[in-house]
Tab-separated table of C-alpha atoms and ligand atoms in Angstrom:
chain	number	residue	atom	x	y	z
A	1	MET	CA	-14.319	-10.778	-13.137
A	2	SER	CA	-10.735	-11.934	-12.610
A	3	ASN	CA	-8.982	-11.270	-9.334
A	4	LEU	CA	-6.312	-8.618	-9.598
A	5	LEU	CA	-4.461	-9.938	-6.626
A	6	GLU	CA	-4.724	-13.384	-5.213
A	7	LEU	CA	-2.878	-14.824	-2.245
A	8	GLU	CA	-2.937	-18.594	-1.929
A	9	ASP	CA	-2.040	-20.373	1.300
A	10	ILE	CA	0.695	-17.932	2.321
A	11	ARG	CA	2.894	-19.086	5.203
A	12	LYS	CA	5.662	-17.211	6.962
A	13	SER	CA	7.623	-17.742	10.168
A	14	PHE	CA	10.529	-15.876	11.739
A	15	PRO	CA	13.399	-17.198	13.856
A	16	SER	CA	12.732	-16.706	17.542
A	17	PRO	CA	15.590	-15.196	19.622
A	18	ALA	CA	14.930	-18.008	22.110
A	19	GLY	CA	15.513	-20.598	19.376
A	20	GLY	CA	13.107	-22.285	16.984
A	21	ARG	CA	10.717	-20.318	14.822
A	22	ILE	CA	7.526	-18.373	15.376
A	23	ASP	CA	4.726	-18.904	12.881
A	24	ILE	CA	3.274	-15.566	11.851
A	25	LEU	CA	1.160	-16.363	8.781
A	26	ASN	CA	-0.427	-19.818	8.826
A	27	GLY	CA	-2.050	-20.208	5.438
A	28	ILE	CA	-3.506	-16.929	4.244
A	29	SER	CA	-5.714	-16.848	1.177
A	30	LEU	CA	-7.235	-13.657	-0.139
A	31	SER	CA	-8.616	-12.312	-3.412
A	32	LEU	CA	-8.921	-8.687	-4.342
A	33	LEU	CA	-11.318	-7.757	-7.134
A	34	PRO	CA	-10.948	-4.739	-9.431
A	35	GLY	CA	-11.917	-1.561	-7.584
A	36	GLU	CA	-12.364	-3.325	-4.268
A	37	VAL	CA	-11.185	-1.813	-0.969
A	38	VAL	CA	-10.382	-4.412	1.687
A	39	ALA	CA	-9.377	-3.461	5.222
A	40	ILE	CA	-7.302	-5.710	7.462
A	41	ILE	CA	-7.358	-5.237	11.191
A	42	GLY	CA	-5.582	-7.198	13.922
A	43	LYS	CA	-3.579	-6.824	17.100
A	44	SER	CA	-0.076	-5.388	17.079
A	45	GLY	CA	2.334	-8.151	16.090
A	46	SER	CA	-0.361	-10.255	14.391
A	47	GLY	CA	1.481	-10.070	11.052
A	48	LYS	CA	-0.386	-7.361	9.109
A	49	SER	CA	2.733	-5.592	7.826
A	50	THR	CA	4.370	-8.941	7.065
A	51	LEU	CA	1.343	-9.893	4.972
A	52	LEU	CA	1.232	-6.578	3.117
A	53	SER	CA	4.911	-6.707	2.312
A	54	ILE	CA	4.533	-10.215	0.838
A	55	ALA	CA	1.459	-9.169	-1.163
A	56	ALA	CA	3.330	-6.108	-2.480
A	57	LEU	CA	6.297	-8.297	-3.526
A	58	LEU	CA	8.600	-6.521	-1.073
A	59	SER	CA	9.331	-9.822	0.668
A	60	PHE	CA	8.664	-13.487	0.029
A	61	PRO	CA	6.589	-16.147	1.748
A	62	GLU	CA	8.069	-19.480	2.834
A	63	SER	CA	5.319	-21.191	0.926
A	64	GLY	CA	2.194	-20.171	-0.914
A	65	LYS	CA	1.648	-18.135	-4.052
A	66	VAL	CA	1.029	-14.501	-4.948
A	67	TYR	CA	-0.829	-14.023	-8.227
A	68	TYR	CA	-1.289	-10.725	-10.064
A	69	SER	CA	-3.996	-10.816	-12.751
A	70	GLY	CA	-3.807	-14.596	-12.668
A	71	ARG	CA	-0.019	-14.779	-13.102
A	72	ASP	CA	2.025	-16.634	-10.513
A	73	THR	CA	4.669	-14.070	-9.483
A	74	SER	CA	7.128	-16.794	-8.440
A	75	SER	CA	7.412	-17.783	-12.109
A	76	LEU	CA	8.166	-14.256	-13.334
A	77	LYS	CA	11.631	-13.173	-14.440
A	78	GLU	CA	13.427	-10.566	-12.315
A	79	LYS	CA	12.742	-7.905	-14.940
A	80	GLU	CA	9.029	-8.729	-14.959
A	81	VAL	CA	8.876	-8.540	-11.160
A	82	ALA	CA	10.602	-5.127	-11.253
A	83	ALA	CA	8.091	-3.899	-13.850
A	84	LEU	CA	5.206	-5.181	-11.735
A	85	ARG	CA	6.661	-3.564	-8.590
A	86	SER	CA	6.724	-0.205	-10.354
A	87	ARG	CA	2.942	-0.612	-10.779
A	88	ILE	CA	2.315	-1.223	-7.074
A	89	GLY	CA	1.420	1.784	-4.919
A	90	PHE	CA	2.436	1.718	-1.263
A	91	VAL	CA	1.523	4.190	1.478
A	92	PHE	CA	3.402	3.499	4.706
A	93	GLN	CA	2.738	4.736	8.238
A	94	SER	CA	5.477	7.329	7.806
A	95	SER	CA	5.492	8.898	4.376
A	96	GLN	CA	9.029	7.821	3.375
A	97	LEU	CA	9.353	10.696	0.939
A	98	LEU	CA	12.765	11.532	-0.477
A	99	ALA	CA	13.817	14.372	1.836
A	100	ASP	CA	15.697	16.551	-0.640
A	101	PHE	CA	13.052	16.399	-3.317
A	102	SER	CA	9.941	18.524	-3.733
A	103	ALA	CA	6.370	17.270	-3.362
A	104	LEU	CA	6.124	17.339	-7.169
A	105	GLU	CA	9.364	15.391	-7.693
A	106	ASN	CA	8.344	12.792	-5.107
A	107	THR	CA	4.945	12.346	-6.746
A	108	ALA	CA	6.482	12.132	-10.231
A	109	MET	CA	9.060	9.514	-9.153
A	110	PRO	CA	7.040	6.362	-10.048
A	111	LEU	CA	6.192	7.856	-13.442
A	112	MET	CA	9.849	8.555	-14.189
A	113	ILE	CA	10.766	5.031	-13.047
A	114	GLN	CA	8.192	3.812	-15.569
A	115	GLY	CA	10.122	5.682	-18.261
A	116	LYS	CA	8.012	8.832	-18.702
A	117	SER	CA	9.834	12.054	-19.578
A	118	LYS	CA	10.255	14.600	-16.792
A	119	GLU	CA	7.760	16.937	-18.448
A	120	GLU	CA	5.130	14.244	-18.868
A	121	ALA	CA	5.708	12.909	-15.335
A	122	PHE	CA	5.402	16.374	-13.777
A	123	SER	CA	2.237	17.183	-15.659
A	124	GLU	CA	0.668	13.877	-14.601
A	125	ALA	CA	1.925	14.243	-10.995
A	126	ARG	CA	0.298	17.687	-10.716
A	127	LYS	CA	-3.131	16.074	-11.267
A	128	PHE	CA	-2.586	13.796	-8.290
A	129	LEU	CA	-1.231	16.549	-6.051
A	130	SER	CA	-4.336	18.518	-6.813
A	131	MET	CA	-6.506	15.451	-6.085
A	132	VAL	CA	-5.079	15.428	-2.532
A	133	GLY	CA	-5.397	19.219	-2.217
A	134	LEU	CA	-1.701	20.044	-2.444
A	135	GLU	CA	-1.461	21.957	-5.711
A	136	LYS	CA	-0.117	24.952	-3.767
A	137	ARG	CA	2.661	22.935	-2.123
A	138	GLU	CA	4.280	21.326	-5.139
A	139	MET	CA	7.657	23.027	-4.716
A	140	HIS	CA	7.882	22.339	-0.958
A	141	ARG	CA	10.532	19.854	0.045
A	142	SER	CA	9.509	17.042	2.363
A	143	ALA	CA	10.972	18.798	5.426
A	144	GLU	CA	8.831	21.835	4.652
A	145	LEU	CA	5.568	19.902	4.790
A	146	SER	CA	3.388	19.047	7.799
A	147	GLY	CA	2.862	15.404	8.809
A	148	GLY	CA	-0.585	15.306	7.171
A	149	GLU	CA	0.713	16.958	4.004
A	150	LYS	CA	3.539	14.409	3.762
A	151	GLN	CA	1.017	11.582	3.922
A	152	ARG	CA	-1.035	13.276	1.231
A	153	VAL	CA	2.060	13.448	-1.007
A	154	ALA	CA	2.636	9.747	-0.272
A	155	ILE	CA	-0.968	9.066	-1.384
A	156	ALA	CA	-0.469	11.127	-4.562
A	157	ARG	CA	2.791	9.261	-5.266
A	158	ALA	CA	1.144	5.857	-4.722
A	159	LEU	CA	-1.662	6.711	-7.149
A	160	ALA	CA	0.432	8.522	-9.756
A	161	GLY	CA	2.062	5.349	-11.061
A	162	ASN	CA	-1.334	4.004	-12.239
A	163	PRO	CA	-1.031	1.159	-9.736
A	164	VAL	CA	-2.494	-2.287	-10.230
A	165	VAL	CA	-3.095	-2.345	-6.475
A	166	VAL	CA	-2.618	0.213	-3.692
A	167	PHE	CA	-1.338	-1.007	-0.328
A	168	ALA	CA	-1.688	1.217	2.716
A	169	ASP	CA	-0.138	0.135	6.015
A	170	GLU	CA	-1.613	2.290	8.790
A	171	PRO	CA	-1.410	5.314	6.501
A	172	THR	CA	-2.755	7.671	9.156
A	173	GLY	CA	-1.172	5.975	12.172
A	174	SER	CA	1.353	8.763	12.694
A	175	LEU	CA	-1.226	11.580	12.602
A	176	ASP	CA	-3.394	13.163	15.285
A	177	GLU	CA	-7.099	12.303	15.256
A	178	LYS	CA	-8.329	15.278	13.240
A	179	ASN	CA	-5.570	15.044	10.649
A	180	ALA	CA	-6.022	11.276	10.451
A	181	ALA	CA	-9.740	11.623	9.711
A	182	SER	CA	-9.245	14.114	6.886
A	183	THR	CA	-6.349	12.118	5.399
A	184	GLU	CA	-8.508	8.950	5.495
A	185	GLU	CA	-11.243	10.786	3.583
A	186	ILE	CA	-8.712	11.982	1.003
A	187	LEU	CA	-7.237	8.499	0.557
A	188	LEU	CA	-10.634	6.817	0.164
A	189	SER	CA	-12.020	9.416	-2.200
A	190	ALA	CA	-8.824	9.406	-4.338
A	191	VAL	CA	-8.910	5.599	-4.525
A	192	ASN	CA	-12.615	5.673	-5.446
A	193	GLU	CA	-12.015	8.329	-8.061
A	194	THR	CA	-9.151	6.422	-9.711
A	195	GLY	CA	-10.889	3.040	-9.298
A	196	HIS	CA	-7.763	1.277	-8.040
A	197	PRO	CA	-8.244	-1.598	-5.620
A	198	MET	CA	-6.696	-1.149	-2.190
A	199	LEU	CA	-5.586	-3.398	0.637
A	200	LEU	CA	-5.578	-1.290	3.765
A	201	VAL	CA	-4.240	-2.028	7.238
A	202	THR	CA	-5.593	0.074	10.069
A	203	HIS	CA	-6.153	0.043	13.814
A	204	ASN	CA	-9.028	2.432	13.353
A	205	MET	CA	-12.327	0.539	13.145
A	206	ALA	CA	-14.273	3.566	11.872
A	207	PHE	CA	-11.812	3.812	8.970
A	208	ALA	CA	-11.893	0.040	8.329
A	209	GLU	CA	-15.689	0.063	8.144
A	210	LYS	CA	-15.572	2.388	5.153
A	211	ALA	CA	-13.970	-0.441	3.154
A	212	ASP	CA	-15.995	-2.909	1.057
A	213	ARG	CA	-14.850	-5.745	3.345
A	214	VAL	CA	-13.132	-5.966	6.713
A	215	LEU	CA	-10.930	-8.959	7.543
A	216	GLU	CA	-9.248	-9.757	10.822
A	217	LEU	CA	-5.778	-11.287	11.054
A	218	ARG	CA	-5.657	-13.480	14.133
A	219	GLU	CA	-3.355	-16.368	15.012
A	220	GLY	CA	-1.932	-16.325	11.519
A	221	ARG	CA	-5.272	-16.606	9.782
A	222	LEU	CA	-7.490	-14.147	7.992
A	223	ASN	CA	-11.219	-14.240	8.661
A	224	ALA	CA	-14.207	-12.042	8.029
A	225	LEU	CA	-14.650	-9.842	11.059
A	226	GLY	CA	-16.443	-11.558	13.920
A	227	CYS	CA	-15.760	-15.126	12.658
B	301	LIG	N1	12.459	-9.624	10.221
B	301	LIG	C1	11.879	-10.180	11.304
B	301	LIG	N2	12.561	-11.040	12.095
B	301	LIG	C2	11.956	-11.617	13.164
B	301	LIG	N3	10.686	-11.399	13.518
B	301	LIG	C3	9.974	-10.545	12.771
B	301	LIG	C4	10.525	-9.883	11.628
B	301	LIG	N4	9.558	-9.090	11.071
B	301	LIG	C5	8.460	-9.260	11.846
B	301	LIG	N5	8.701	-10.120	12.848
B	301	LIG	C6	7.736	-10.555	13.874
B	301	LIG	O1	6.547	-10.916	13.224
B	301	LIG	C7	5.409	-10.494	13.969
B	301	LIG	C8	4.480	-9.722	13.075
B	301	LIG	O2	5.068	-8.457	12.743
B	301	LIG	P1	4.300	-7.388	11.885
B	301	LIG	O3	5.179	-6.204	11.762
B	301	LIG	O4	3.836	-8.020	10.633
B	301	LIG	O5	3.041	-7.084	12.833
B	301	LIG	P2	1.854	-6.043	12.668
B	301	LIG	O6	0.580	-6.800	12.747
B	301	LIG	O7	2.094	-5.216	11.459
B	301	LIG	O8	2.001	-5.163	13.980
B	301	LIG	P3	1.736	-3.572	14.211
B	301	LIG	O9	0.241	-3.416	14.326
B	301	LIG	O10	2.402	-3.308	15.525
B	301	LIG	O11	2.338	-2.816	13.082
B	301	LIG	C9	5.947	-9.722	15.159
B	301	LIG	O12	5.861	-10.536	16.297
B	301	LIG	C10	7.388	-9.429	14.816
B	301	LIG	O13	8.211	-9.442	15.942
B	302	LIG	MG1	2.520	-3.170	11.144
């Protein structure tokens, strides 16, 4: 089975306000298989969001390679990268929905970016809103949704674009415990149902343990938990 996503010796540092640079990622390698859910844990500031943003092609490493389905993304043309980005689902800690748009319009957005007609995109988006239990909220604008509902729309939006990979960066970090637990269940069951692989960052060990593998980011390196 070929790896859908492969990171090879990723390195990243940032300038330090005191001068010099701080190494954040010191040679990260990781493979994600089709349908696999991998959780990454690590202390605040260890570089989890930096790693996810590089893997999702939202930022670039200083060195190292990101491969999607065996293709080195650094050799892709801008147009090819844009097409690949439209097939990457991202759920952030705060939902980042478009405020003036309805739950349905937000969910349909990736489909319309992919060139589907409005009708087709809406019909497809409705399936995903119903998967996250929000079929009765489709006309609500973002401001008219609760925190948990917003995250559920963000999950529906991430899955609607038929993503190659789903990235979730502390997707329930902004929710209270009860809401977080139910949103975690919804995310995991939706990802299982659609069969998309997911790279998940969480502080919540109980959530991480539901993944196929748990990796810890420490001192710029990624290791199996406990190593
Ligand atoms: N654009 C930037 N410029 C300078 N330093 C940065 C930048 N982005 C991140 N950093 C630094 O890189 C380190 C890792 O940040 P990152 O956001 O990846 O951590 P994290 O593991 O996601 O933390 P948290 O659990 O708090 O979300 C931090 O020390 C941060 O200050
Ligand atoms: Mg982070």
